[in-house]
Amino acid sequence: MHLSLIERFSAPAFFRISGFFHNIVAAQRQRLPKDNFMRVGLPLIRSSAAVLCGVALLSLAPLACAAEPVQLEQEAESPQVEVQPGQEPGQAKADEYVSAVDLLPESTAGVIRIPELPAFCDAWERTQIGLLFASEEMQPFLDDQRERARSYFDSLNRKIGLKPDDLYEIASGEVTLAWLSFTDDKRRPYALCVIADIRDRKVEADQAAEKIDADLKAGGAVRTDVKYGDETIRVYRTKPKPGQLKIVEIALTWNDDRFIAADRESVVQGVMDVAAGKSPAKAFSSRASYQQVLADSTAEIDSANEKQATVCWQWYAEPFAMGRILREVVEYDRRDDLDVIELLERQGFGVIEAVGGVGVVAGKRFDVLHCGVVLAPGKLTKAARMLQSKNSIRLPIPTWPTEDTGAFFRFNWELESAFWAAESLVNDALGEDLFRPMIEGIRDDPEGPQIDIARDFLPNLENEVILITDNTMPAGPESDRMLVALRIKNADVVAKVVQKAMEVEPDAIKLEVPEFDVWRVERGKNDSDDIDAQLAALGFDENIDEEDTSPLLNHWAIAVVEGQQDDDADYLMFSSHSELLVKLGKRVRVGETGDRLAATERTKTIVAAIDDLNQGNEVTYDSVVHPSIALRARYELLRKGQLKDSDSLIANLLRRIVENDEDGEPDPIQAGKLPPFETIKEFFTSAGAFWEKTDSGWTMTGFLMAE
């Protein structure tokens, strides 16, 4: 859209297109032009999916590390080939065991390290989650999942030969999973490597290797035994099929000390050189950011005084390098011309150097305790100024969230600064300076609401945002509910802003609530052909697939609610369900203090734990989560095969991200064999978390209670 068209572009049409002023106008995404939102919104969603996949991989290290390759074409086995390794002097000594992180090259982008796999497994079995999976009620479901898990790992495209069961059998100590970046290799821009300590389990390793060999050959792989120094690398390859660009390669080697597996032979050779003292050690582990992340995280763990807990994992990642790798892992096909990772780097987000942390399990107080660091020591510039969170004294939980709240999240963020910092990001993404003209158009359009966002709305936002979730029973598609409350300064001015916005929203109706004005928006409630005509006149009449453009919320509500007393907080409230907004808004309005979340014993336990862990009592984010409430509706919908029909924000977002790969199978995971939630809810202990801003980024702490 050219700037010359701004005068023809009415405010209602802008509300339909823009993602700005989101909590007030909730633009309906199915009407957005492909050359704007479809270039920006969908890549952001897909990139978020890659990030989520990365978090999942980092959290599920034992599961992320393996599987056999896809079926390969059958060929005859080839003879041995001898290769002499380089003879550079090294730092490592051949007669002592060297940790796997000290063997990794400089190209390492992300690492998960389990210091002692047997100890990890033993500790995990003592947690409530471990006891849940060992319970009699879960066995019918788990029996079906074991075979499904094997099939899943067999079908992965990123293969290193090893399966989780193999690692469990052969690892006597440390297991390390690493992603390596090869930016110059367009066909294979990354590699995956697993290194396992197998001391005292050489016999088991021999047996696992022979089983892997049989499985790979049965799938058509061709094995070449490569003599490398005094050891042998088994390299499995396949003849590329027509149209195949990526080379399928698996390399394995083992001795009395360690088992090494990777999807690139050169990676295995590099690790062997360091282990043999023929190349310098600690090329990766001497990295300053790695050392700082692990040292700071370990110090926080130590301060928690959980002496009975077992250190079960350490992790580290460089966000942008791992982002590019994960984009390849999930095989994201970038069909548009917007590279979100490059966009974020251009806009200053590269200031985030690293993230990582340490997790302990089966302590006296905590089943799981994780302490981590987001390392961002530089100055925030351009759009990265959106990250300007602030530490504030951690206040008590307000009285208006009720005891049936599943989760309470609170953020302290410089909202006005973050809004304006987004300008350079949006303009960069769209390739035109449209941000300010659109904001000015909302203010000046005679046919629109004439809202002055810069004067009337943004300055009246406090820096506190509260998000709560709950659900209703019996479980149904409308059970999951969420509400966002923004603390505000001048309630009268903000209320007028909301009223003006809703008066031009064709799908909005005003509810009959005497205490305060509540507006409900329901998609398709009223005719909006006039707006569609305006968009068509501007050239925004392209057909957009319904799958990509259905709204995240089919209905929502908004209201400004004033507290009862002069010193009570006033809120701008936005909810997926008008019933939840009215219920909680009335509690704010009348100062209701009964039946409150903060008064429950389980909430007091979480708050007390945060008090002990957060010695400075200042946070930029804190949360209390009760899975026994938060998960109950989703669990029952899953068990009944109805989760796909849920109208929640999370379900709608996942439908945009995740493709249906179950070939129409009605219950692919046999969720009907799950026990009723009531029979297992005792295993779901409460959780808490908080973040704190530091001079070099943020610290992050999260935990599950032991009881």
XYZ file of C-alpha atoms in Angstrom:
707
model
C 0.000 0.000 0.000
C 1.423 3.380 -1.032
C 1.453 6.296 1.356
C -0.712 8.270 -1.067
C -3.575 5.903 -0.268
C -3.610 6.688 3.443
C -6.229 9.418 3.048
C -8.597 6.919 1.355
C -7.996 4.331 4.033
C -10.649 4.641 6.768
C -10.015 3.779 10.399
C -12.425 0.808 10.384
C -10.510 -0.668 7.477
C -7.271 -0.074 9.335
C -8.615 -1.919 12.374
C -9.360 -4.869 10.112
C -5.827 -4.922 8.739
C -3.434 -3.813 11.419
C -2.105 -5.819 14.300
C -1.744 -2.647 16.363
C -4.057 -1.692 19.200
C -4.655 -5.427 19.342
C -6.484 -5.649 22.632
C -9.040 -3.044 21.578
C -9.910 -3.777 17.972
C -8.889 -7.438 17.451
C -8.439 -7.171 13.703
C -9.987 -10.106 11.871
C -7.082 -11.780 10.179
C -9.011 -13.384 7.339
C -9.341 -9.954 5.708
C -5.660 -9.034 5.867
C -3.805 -8.452 2.585
C -1.240 -11.063 1.691
C 1.378 -8.466 0.816
C 1.320 -7.115 4.383
C 0.117 -9.398 7.145
C 0.697 -12.626 5.232
C 4.306 -11.539 4.716
C 4.777 -10.694 8.373
C 2.253 -12.520 10.546
C 2.501 -16.046 9.201
C 6.320 -16.143 9.090
C 6.335 -14.898 12.684
C 3.906 -17.651 13.658
C 5.946 -20.303 11.878
C 9.181 -19.000 13.387
C 7.547 -19.097 16.808
C 6.716 -22.726 16.108
C 10.400 -23.389 15.415
C 11.328 -21.732 18.694
C 8.763 -23.867 20.519
C 10.227 -26.948 18.880
C 13.638 -25.825 20.118
C 12.406 -25.470 23.678
C 10.850 -28.907 23.441
C 14.109 -30.395 22.171
C 16.085 -28.717 24.923
C 13.629 -29.959 27.542
C 13.413 -33.526 26.263
C 17.054 -34.309 25.717
C 16.839 -38.095 26.024
C 14.129 -38.212 23.379
C 15.672 -35.713 20.995
C 18.774 -37.707 20.411
C 17.932 -40.261 17.950
C 16.316 -42.627 15.600
C 17.101 -44.732 12.632
C 17.199 -43.280 9.133
C 14.448 -43.460 6.595
C 14.302 -46.491 4.358
C 17.321 -46.457 2.088
C 18.060 -48.137 -1.203
C 19.779 -51.511 -0.881
C 23.405 -51.748 -1.979
C 26.315 -54.064 -1.318
C 28.626 -53.376 1.603
C 31.841 -51.631 0.577
C 35.371 -52.402 1.753
C 37.384 -50.547 4.384
C 38.987 -47.251 3.485
C 41.911 -45.951 5.540
C 42.216 -42.253 6.362
C 45.025 -40.740 8.439
C 43.935 -38.037 10.902
C 45.774 -34.763 11.381
C 48.694 -34.634 13.809
C 48.194 -31.211 15.428
C 49.410 -31.059 19.020
C 46.495 -31.062 21.440
C 45.680 -30.122 24.980
C 43.685 -33.198 25.964
C 45.446 -36.218 27.444
C 44.616 -39.572 25.946
C 44.778 -41.384 29.302
C 42.040 -39.379 31.088
C 38.348 -39.046 30.403
C 37.415 -35.715 28.869
C 33.896 -34.339 29.193
C 31.999 -34.289 25.916
C 31.478 -30.507 26.048
C 35.280 -30.144 25.970
C 35.421 -32.164 22.750
C 32.954 -30.049 20.793
C 34.116 -27.634 18.065
C 33.676 -23.878 17.870
C 30.789 -24.346 15.422
C 28.563 -25.725 18.212
C 25.347 -23.708 18.438
C 23.449 -25.583 21.138
C 24.086 -28.253 23.745
C 22.150 -30.406 26.187
C 24.284 -32.257 28.711
C 23.059 -34.895 31.157
C 25.926 -35.311 33.651
C 24.863 -38.824 34.769
C 22.133 -40.548 32.779
C 21.539 -43.383 35.292
C 21.255 -40.834 38.115
C 18.877 -38.756 35.980
C 16.610 -41.759 35.422
C 16.651 -42.746 39.095
C 15.864 -39.205 40.239
C 13.101 -38.728 37.690
C 11.347 -41.873 38.881
C 11.046 -40.298 42.349
C 9.234 -37.203 41.098
C 5.466 -36.902 40.943
C 5.661 -37.041 37.150
C 7.722 -40.219 37.375
C 5.261 -41.724 39.846
C 2.388 -40.770 37.529
C 3.914 -42.680 34.628
C 4.566 -45.643 36.892
C 1.004 -45.676 38.213
C -1.319 -48.543 37.391
C -3.894 -46.146 35.932
C -1.524 -44.962 33.194
C -0.266 -48.346 31.991
C -2.953 -49.116 29.343
C -2.230 -45.780 27.643
C 1.565 -46.031 27.977
C 1.677 -49.538 26.547
C 0.201 -48.186 23.298
C 2.542 -45.185 23.283
C 5.738 -47.230 23.442
C 5.155 -48.750 20.024
C 4.014 -45.417 18.624
C 7.185 -43.767 19.964
C 9.319 -46.365 18.202
C 7.521 -45.694 14.936
C 7.923 -41.954 15.416
C 11.650 -42.150 15.920
C 11.963 -44.513 12.977
C 10.339 -41.917 10.718
C 12.466 -38.900 11.624
C 14.539 -37.351 8.853
C 17.392 -36.334 11.137
C 19.085 -39.613 12.035
C 22.082 -40.640 14.051
C 21.257 -44.300 14.434
C 20.859 -44.305 18.208
C 17.496 -44.643 19.911
C 16.646 -43.549 23.466
C 16.531 -47.193 24.541
C 20.061 -47.656 23.185
C 21.365 -44.717 25.203
C 19.710 -45.995 28.348
C 21.420 -49.346 27.907
C 24.920 -48.139 27.034
C 25.411 -44.890 28.989
C 27.127 -45.293 32.350
C 27.571 -41.555 32.886
C 27.454 -38.395 30.814
C 25.320 -38.015 27.675
C 25.678 -34.889 25.540
C 23.575 -33.841 22.573
C 24.940 -31.039 20.369
C 23.802 -29.120 17.310
C 26.611 -27.805 15.094
C 26.250 -25.053 12.524
C 27.666 -25.342 8.984
C 26.576 -22.041 7.438
C 28.592 -22.559 4.242
C 26.887 -25.841 3.451
C 23.551 -24.960 1.835
C 22.417 -28.575 1.552
C 23.315 -29.595 5.096
C 23.645 -26.399 7.165
C 23.831 -28.198 10.487
C 24.860 -31.461 12.127
C 23.600 -33.394 15.121
C 25.994 -35.249 17.409
C 25.576 -37.449 20.494
C 28.458 -38.422 22.770
C 27.858 -40.955 25.555
C 30.139 -42.089 28.362
C 30.105 -45.907 28.157
C 32.850 -46.811 30.615
C 32.089 -50.223 32.163
C 29.420 -50.827 29.500
C 31.523 -51.708 26.492
C 29.735 -55.047 26.037
C 26.353 -53.329 25.940
C 27.739 -50.793 23.446
C 28.967 -53.611 21.188
C 25.534 -55.196 21.248
C 23.785 -51.885 20.546
C 26.102 -51.189 17.616
C 25.348 -54.558 16.042
C 21.624 -54.006 16.446
C 21.942 -50.576 14.848
C 23.967 -52.093 12.018
C 21.304 -54.698 11.303
C 18.514 -52.130 11.378
C 20.302 -49.704 9.050
C 21.229 -52.366 6.538
C 17.675 -53.691 6.585
C 16.626 -50.197 5.580
C 18.995 -50.192 2.621
C 21.960 -48.312 4.093
C 25.455 -49.009 2.785
C 28.173 -49.291 5.409
C 31.778 -48.270 4.902
C 34.346 -48.963 7.631
C 36.781 -46.068 7.746
C 40.078 -46.618 9.578
C 40.856 -43.411 11.457
C 44.058 -43.598 13.469
C 43.780 -46.625 15.738
C 39.986 -46.703 15.626
C 37.248 -47.416 13.112
C 34.274 -45.281 12.092
C 31.232 -46.995 10.648
C 29.769 -44.698 8.009
C 26.304 -45.447 6.618
C 25.169 -43.714 3.450
C 22.470 -43.989 0.848
C 22.519 -43.333 -2.839
C 20.628 -40.072 -3.432
C 17.204 -40.552 -4.929
C 15.977 -38.441 -7.862
C 15.310 -34.933 -6.629
C 16.929 -35.570 -3.227
C 19.165 -32.705 -2.134
C 20.126 -33.703 1.401
C 22.720 -36.391 1.886
C 21.757 -39.122 4.327
C 24.830 -40.035 6.333
C 25.337 -41.621 9.735
C 28.702 -42.074 11.393
C 29.308 -44.199 14.513
C 32.363 -45.087 16.525
C 33.019 -46.325 20.048
C 35.791 -47.554 22.293
C 36.093 -48.410 25.985
C 35.286 -44.831 27.025
C 32.702 -43.242 24.756
C 30.192 -43.813 21.978
C 30.025 -41.090 19.300
C 27.229 -40.794 16.760
C 26.574 -38.012 14.252
C 24.964 -37.368 10.908
C 28.292 -36.177 9.459
C 31.521 -38.180 9.379
C 33.749 -35.135 9.756
C 32.088 -34.297 13.076
C 32.959 -37.718 14.475
C 36.528 -37.349 13.241
C 36.848 -33.947 14.891
C 35.645 -35.265 18.236
C 38.036 -38.225 18.003
C 40.982 -35.921 17.298
C 40.306 -33.883 20.437
C 39.752 -36.991 22.580
C 43.082 -38.382 21.357
C 44.921 -35.147 22.140
C 45.604 -34.413 18.475
C 43.501 -31.242 18.351
C 42.954 -28.540 20.969
C 40.266 -29.242 23.539
C 37.630 -26.813 24.844
C 37.097 -25.002 21.553
C 33.424 -24.697 22.515
C 33.437 -24.954 26.306
C 35.949 -22.110 26.713
C 33.443 -19.742 25.081
C 32.881 -16.861 27.516
C 29.105 -16.835 27.100
C 28.882 -20.588 27.783
C 30.963 -20.289 30.914
C 28.968 -17.320 32.207
C 25.582 -18.933 31.558
C 26.565 -22.165 33.321
C 28.335 -20.399 36.205
C 25.440 -18.011 36.898
C 22.839 -20.766 36.607
C 24.801 -23.083 38.899
C 25.189 -20.325 41.479
C 21.424 -19.813 41.550
C 20.863 -23.557 41.930
C 23.357 -23.679 44.809
C 21.634 -20.789 46.572
C 18.367 -22.771 46.595
C 19.993 -25.224 49.044
C 18.402 -28.324 47.479
C 21.227 -30.619 48.579
C 19.228 -33.817 48.054
C 18.437 -32.946 44.432
C 20.272 -34.484 41.479
C 21.732 -32.227 38.780
C 20.024 -33.735 35.758
C 20.678 -31.431 32.838
C 22.568 -28.401 31.621
C 21.742 -26.605 28.386
C 23.044 -23.749 26.294
C 22.064 -22.198 22.970
C 22.934 -19.263 20.762
C 19.414 -18.164 19.769
C 19.941 -17.088 16.177
C 22.268 -19.931 15.229
C 19.846 -22.411 16.796
C 16.909 -20.644 15.139
C 18.413 -21.315 11.717
C 19.131 -24.915 12.651
C 15.627 -25.517 13.991
C 14.180 -24.034 10.832
C 15.931 -26.834 8.979
C 14.941 -29.444 11.570
C 11.227 -28.704 11.150
C 11.793 -28.343 7.387
C 10.130 -24.953 7.260
C 9.621 -24.025 3.618
C 10.175 -20.258 3.375
C 7.788 -19.500 0.549
C 7.708 -15.761 1.121
C 10.506 -13.250 0.900
C 10.602 -12.324 4.577
C 13.338 -13.969 6.640
C 12.198 -13.370 10.211
C 15.543 -14.361 11.726
C 17.426 -11.867 9.568
C 14.747 -9.260 10.288
C 15.205 -9.662 14.045
C 18.982 -9.496 13.719
C 18.727 -6.281 11.695
C 16.460 -4.850 14.343
C 18.904 -5.300 17.216
C 17.725 -8.579 18.724
C 21.177 -10.029 18.099
C 22.075 -8.433 21.429
C 20.817 -11.707 22.927
C 24.058 -13.688 22.848
C 23.022 -16.875 24.601
C 20.460 -18.629 26.764
C 20.913 -21.616 29.011
C 20.427 -23.103 32.414
C 20.723 -25.950 34.880
C 17.990 -28.279 36.107
C 17.876 -30.390 39.269
C 15.344 -33.082 40.108
C 13.936 -34.859 43.177
C 14.892 -32.383 45.861
C 13.299 -32.140 49.283
C 11.240 -29.065 48.412
C 11.124 -29.125 44.609
C 10.436 -32.016 42.262
C 12.044 -29.967 39.486
C 14.015 -26.735 39.855
C 15.468 -24.911 36.856
C 17.628 -21.803 36.993
C 18.722 -20.145 33.772
C 20.112 -17.035 32.147
C 19.288 -14.951 29.096
C 22.586 -13.251 28.274
C 22.089 -9.860 26.590
C 24.870 -7.581 27.839
C 24.776 -4.962 25.081
C 22.610 -1.879 24.612
C 19.092 -2.403 23.316
C 18.682 -0.612 19.984
C 16.053 -0.315 17.242
C 13.134 -2.717 17.729
C 15.028 -4.624 20.411
C 14.020 -1.781 22.719
C 10.735 -3.701 22.922
C 12.564 -5.916 25.430
C 12.832 -3.102 27.955
C 11.324 -4.876 30.908
C 11.746 -3.441 34.384
C 12.191 -4.852 37.839
C 9.451 -3.982 40.295
C 8.746 -4.945 43.866
C 6.811 -8.198 43.723
C 3.365 -7.271 45.030
C 0.833 -9.703 46.499
C -1.499 -11.392 44.035
C -4.577 -9.151 43.616
C -7.761 -10.195 45.378
C -9.925 -10.456 42.248
C -8.514 -13.697 40.687
C -10.577 -16.530 42.159
C -9.430 -19.817 43.666
C -10.473 -21.736 40.531
C -7.816 -19.860 38.517
C -5.515 -22.338 36.787
C -2.631 -19.968 36.094
C -1.641 -16.424 37.067
C 1.081 -14.582 35.121
C 2.273 -11.025 35.796
C 4.652 -8.968 33.645
C 6.349 -5.652 34.412
C 7.058 -4.101 31.034
C 7.568 -0.598 29.665
C 4.545 -0.859 27.395
C 4.550 2.619 25.858
C 8.236 2.411 24.957
C 7.772 -1.103 23.596
C 4.914 0.059 21.343
C 6.957 2.787 19.702
C 10.020 0.534 19.478
C 7.959 -1.759 17.249
C 7.865 0.955 14.581
C 11.215 0.108 13.000
C 10.405 -3.627 13.058
C 7.078 -3.173 11.269
C 8.439 -0.727 8.710
C 11.423 -2.988 8.016
C 9.156 -6.006 7.580
C 6.766 -4.201 5.234
C 9.459 -2.319 3.344
C 7.657 1.021 3.760
C 7.250 3.653 6.462
C 3.637 2.882 7.287
C 3.595 2.726 11.079
C 3.211 6.440 11.926
C 0.882 7.262 9.009
C -1.483 4.492 10.119
C -1.485 5.742 13.709
C -2.138 9.260 12.439
C -4.902 7.970 10.175
C -6.711 6.464 13.162
C -6.568 9.877 14.828
C -7.562 12.023 11.863
C -9.961 9.938 9.748
C -13.355 11.774 9.903
C -15.175 8.501 9.252
C -13.340 6.627 11.967
C -13.194 6.693 15.770
C -10.581 9.488 15.796
C -8.592 7.858 18.557
C -5.340 9.530 19.511
C -3.319 6.492 20.538
C -0.208 8.549 21.299
C -2.014 11.011 23.572
C -4.995 9.210 25.094
C -4.154 5.514 25.196
C -0.452 4.737 25.546
C 0.367 7.319 28.269
C -2.439 5.892 30.394
C -0.958 2.396 30.510
C 0.862 1.359 33.643
C 3.740 -1.079 33.277
C 1.875 -4.081 34.712
C 0.131 -6.770 32.668
C -1.740 -9.690 34.259
C -2.799 -12.818 32.389
C -4.957 -15.469 34.002
C -6.476 -18.688 32.679
C -9.230 -20.918 33.978
C -11.626 -23.503 32.605
C -15.160 -24.656 33.224
C -16.397 -28.154 33.881
C -17.750 -30.393 32.487
C -15.170 -30.033 29.758
C -16.356 -28.769 26.393
C -15.082 -26.765 23.392
C -15.729 -23.481 25.261
C -14.134 -24.571 28.550
C -10.712 -22.929 28.231
C -10.819 -19.229 29.087
C -8.250 -16.472 29.410
C -8.237 -12.847 30.537
C -5.647 -10.082 30.164
C -5.741 -7.101 32.524
C -3.659 -3.991 31.828
C -3.330 -1.666 34.785
C -4.242 1.869 33.706
C -3.990 5.429 35.024
C -6.955 7.483 33.748
C -9.871 5.075 33.468
C -12.275 7.667 32.042
C -10.001 8.499 29.106
C -9.273 4.840 28.319
C -12.989 4.000 28.543
C -13.718 6.638 25.891
C -11.000 5.165 23.675
C -12.594 1.733 23.972
C -16.065 3.116 23.285
C -14.910 4.898 20.117
C -13.172 1.748 18.892
C -16.194 -0.454 19.537
C -18.598 1.941 17.821
C -16.820 1.298 14.516
C -16.492 -2.439 15.117
C -19.382 -3.991 13.152
C -19.350 -7.224 15.146
C -19.504 -5.526 18.570
C -22.498 -5.348 20.876
C -22.757 -3.687 24.278
C -23.822 -6.043 27.064
C -26.274 -5.104 29.774
C -23.935 -4.949 32.743
C -24.834 -2.165 35.201
C -21.459 -1.964 36.955
C -19.394 -1.054 33.872
C -19.542 -1.045 30.076
C -18.737 -4.417 28.506
C -18.388 -4.878 24.755
C -18.630 -8.328 23.216
C -17.320 -9.018 19.713
C -18.487 -12.119 17.897
C -17.099 -12.873 14.462
C -19.696 -12.567 11.704
C -22.353 -11.147 14.035
C -23.020 -8.147 11.800
C -22.486 -7.240 8.161
C -19.121 -5.697 7.318
C -19.328 -5.525 3.528
C -18.587 -1.804 3.640
C -15.136 -2.461 5.073
C -14.515 -5.276 2.614
C -15.441 -2.883 -0.191
C -12.924 -0.335 1.101
C -10.231 -2.996 1.189
C -11.103 -4.122 -2.327
C -10.851 -0.537 -3.549
C -7.329 -0.412 -2.171
C -6.395 -3.645 -3.918
C -6.769 -5.916 -0.883
C -9.226 -8.313 -2.510
C -7.028 -11.387 -2.802
C -8.444 -14.749 -1.823
C -6.731 -16.020 1.300
C -6.945 -19.612 2.472
C -9.318 -20.013 5.394
C -6.837 -22.332 7.096
C -4.282 -19.536 7.342
C -6.625 -16.679 8.151
C -9.272 -17.866 10.587
C -9.225 -15.602 13.657
C -7.405 -16.643 16.780
C -10.571 -15.831 18.742
C -14.075 -16.238 17.374
C -15.435 -14.122 20.208
C -13.978 -11.840 22.844
C -14.936 -9.065 25.225
C -13.373 -5.829 26.457
C -14.108 -3.398 29.286
C -12.584 -0.725 31.501
C -13.109 -1.570 35.166
C -12.455 0.864 38.017
C -11.490 -0.335 41.480
C -13.719 0.381 44.452
C -11.382 2.555 46.491
C -9.223 5.488 45.427
C -6.073 3.429 45.963
C -7.372 0.336 44.116
C -6.084 -0.448 40.642
C -8.124 0.266 37.503
C -7.862 -2.147 34.590
C -8.426 -2.453 30.898
C -9.657 -6.045 30.663
C -9.716 -8.224 27.563
C -11.089 -11.773 27.703
C -11.812 -14.655 25.376
C -15.155 -15.074 27.182
C -17.442 -12.245 28.270
C -18.698 -14.328 31.214
C -15.184 -14.478 32.695
C -14.661 -10.747 32.198
C -17.965 -9.868 33.866
C -17.281 -12.231 36.769
C -13.799 -10.887 37.519
C -14.657 -7.295 36.599
C -17.386 -7.261 39.227
C -14.905 -8.470 41.837
C -12.617 -5.556 40.940
C -15.530 -3.122 41.013
C -16.912 -4.099 44.423
C -13.581 -4.973 46.040
C -14.467 -8.636 46.582
C -11.897 -10.459 48.736
C -13.508 -13.857 49.319
C -12.812 -17.027 47.358
C -9.496 -15.629 46.179
C -6.547 -17.372 44.547
C -3.993 -15.891 46.922
C -5.752 -17.376 49.963
C -5.459 -21.045 48.917
C -2.816 -23.136 50.660
C -1.259 -24.315 47.397
C -0.852 -20.700 46.236
C 0.678 -19.703 49.571
C 3.176 -22.548 49.150
C 4.247 -21.252 45.725
C 4.492 -17.650 46.910
C 6.585 -18.708 49.907
C 8.964 -20.595 47.587
C 9.332 -17.546 45.345
C 9.981 -15.419 48.447
C 12.851 -17.704 49.434
C 14.363 -17.973 45.956
C 13.907 -14.299 45.006
C 15.948 -12.694 47.737
C 15.765 -9.186 46.290
C 11.954 -9.360 46.019
C 12.119 -7.608 42.637
C 10.967 -9.286 39.439
C 10.135 -8.478 35.868
C 7.838 -11.511 35.668
C 6.271 -13.925 38.134
C 3.688 -16.690 37.897
C 1.703 -19.258 39.849
C 0.339 -22.316 38.024
C -1.894 -25.087 39.351
C -1.886 -27.887 36.727
C -4.593 -29.788 38.609
C -6.915 -26.971 37.515
C -5.171 -25.610 34.422
C -4.978 -28.962 32.621
C -8.230 -30.642 33.623
C -10.463 -29.458 30.750
C -7.847 -29.963 28.037
C -7.007 -33.391 29.423
C -10.644 -34.519 29.399
C -11.159 -33.144 25.887
C -8.075 -35.056 24.747
C -9.319 -38.231 26.423
C -12.704 -37.878 24.715
C -11.192 -37.054 21.314
C -12.631 -33.511 21.369
C -9.509 -31.393 21.866
C -9.366 -30.566 18.159
C -12.790 -28.924 18.519
C -11.684 -26.595 21.309
C -12.243 -22.898 20.625
C -9.458 -21.738 22.942
C -6.743 -19.306 21.889
C -4.053 -21.991 22.260
C -5.981 -24.548 20.209
C -6.652 -22.036 17.418
C -3.011 -20.979 17.350
C -1.801 -24.570 17.185
C -4.175 -25.270 14.308
C -2.374 -22.537 12.352
C 1.042 -23.978 13.106
C 0.680 -27.735 13.117
C -0.281 -29.709 10.039
C -2.525 -32.738 10.411
C -0.272 -35.687 9.672
C -2.461 -38.426 11.080
C -4.170 -39.313 7.768
C -7.598 -38.876 9.266
C -7.071 -41.386 12.062
C -9.727 -40.472 14.667
C -7.620 -41.146 17.785
C -3.994 -41.630 16.653
C -2.528 -41.771 20.171
C -5.359 -43.843 21.675
C -6.097 -41.069 24.168
C -9.308 -42.839 25.064
C -7.186 -45.183 27.161
C -6.125 -42.336 29.440
C -7.631 -42.580 32.925
C -10.140 -39.932 34.087
C -8.381 -36.803 35.298
C -9.870 -37.079 38.775
C -8.031 -40.376 39.345
C -4.575 -38.903 38.658
C -4.840 -35.192 39.530
C -2.979 -35.808 42.827
C 0.206 -36.242 40.782
C -0.001 -32.707 39.331
C 1.798 -30.495 41.831
C 1.765 -26.710 41.620
C 4.444 -24.645 39.920
C 5.942 -21.178 40.071
C 8.391 -19.032 38.146
C 9.978 -15.590 38.079
C 12.417 -13.594 35.961
C 14.671 -10.780 37.093
C 16.376 -8.112 34.966
C 20.137 -7.847 35.402
C 22.894 -5.706 33.902
C 23.679 -8.515 31.446
C 20.152 -9.727 30.586
C 17.727 -11.729 32.689
C 17.822 -14.567 35.185
C 14.957 -17.072 35.024
C 13.799 -19.498 37.689
C 11.022 -22.070 37.501
C 10.000 -25.002 39.686
C 7.522 -27.794 40.378
C 6.789 -28.446 44.034
C 7.602 -31.877 45.452
C 4.267 -32.142 47.269
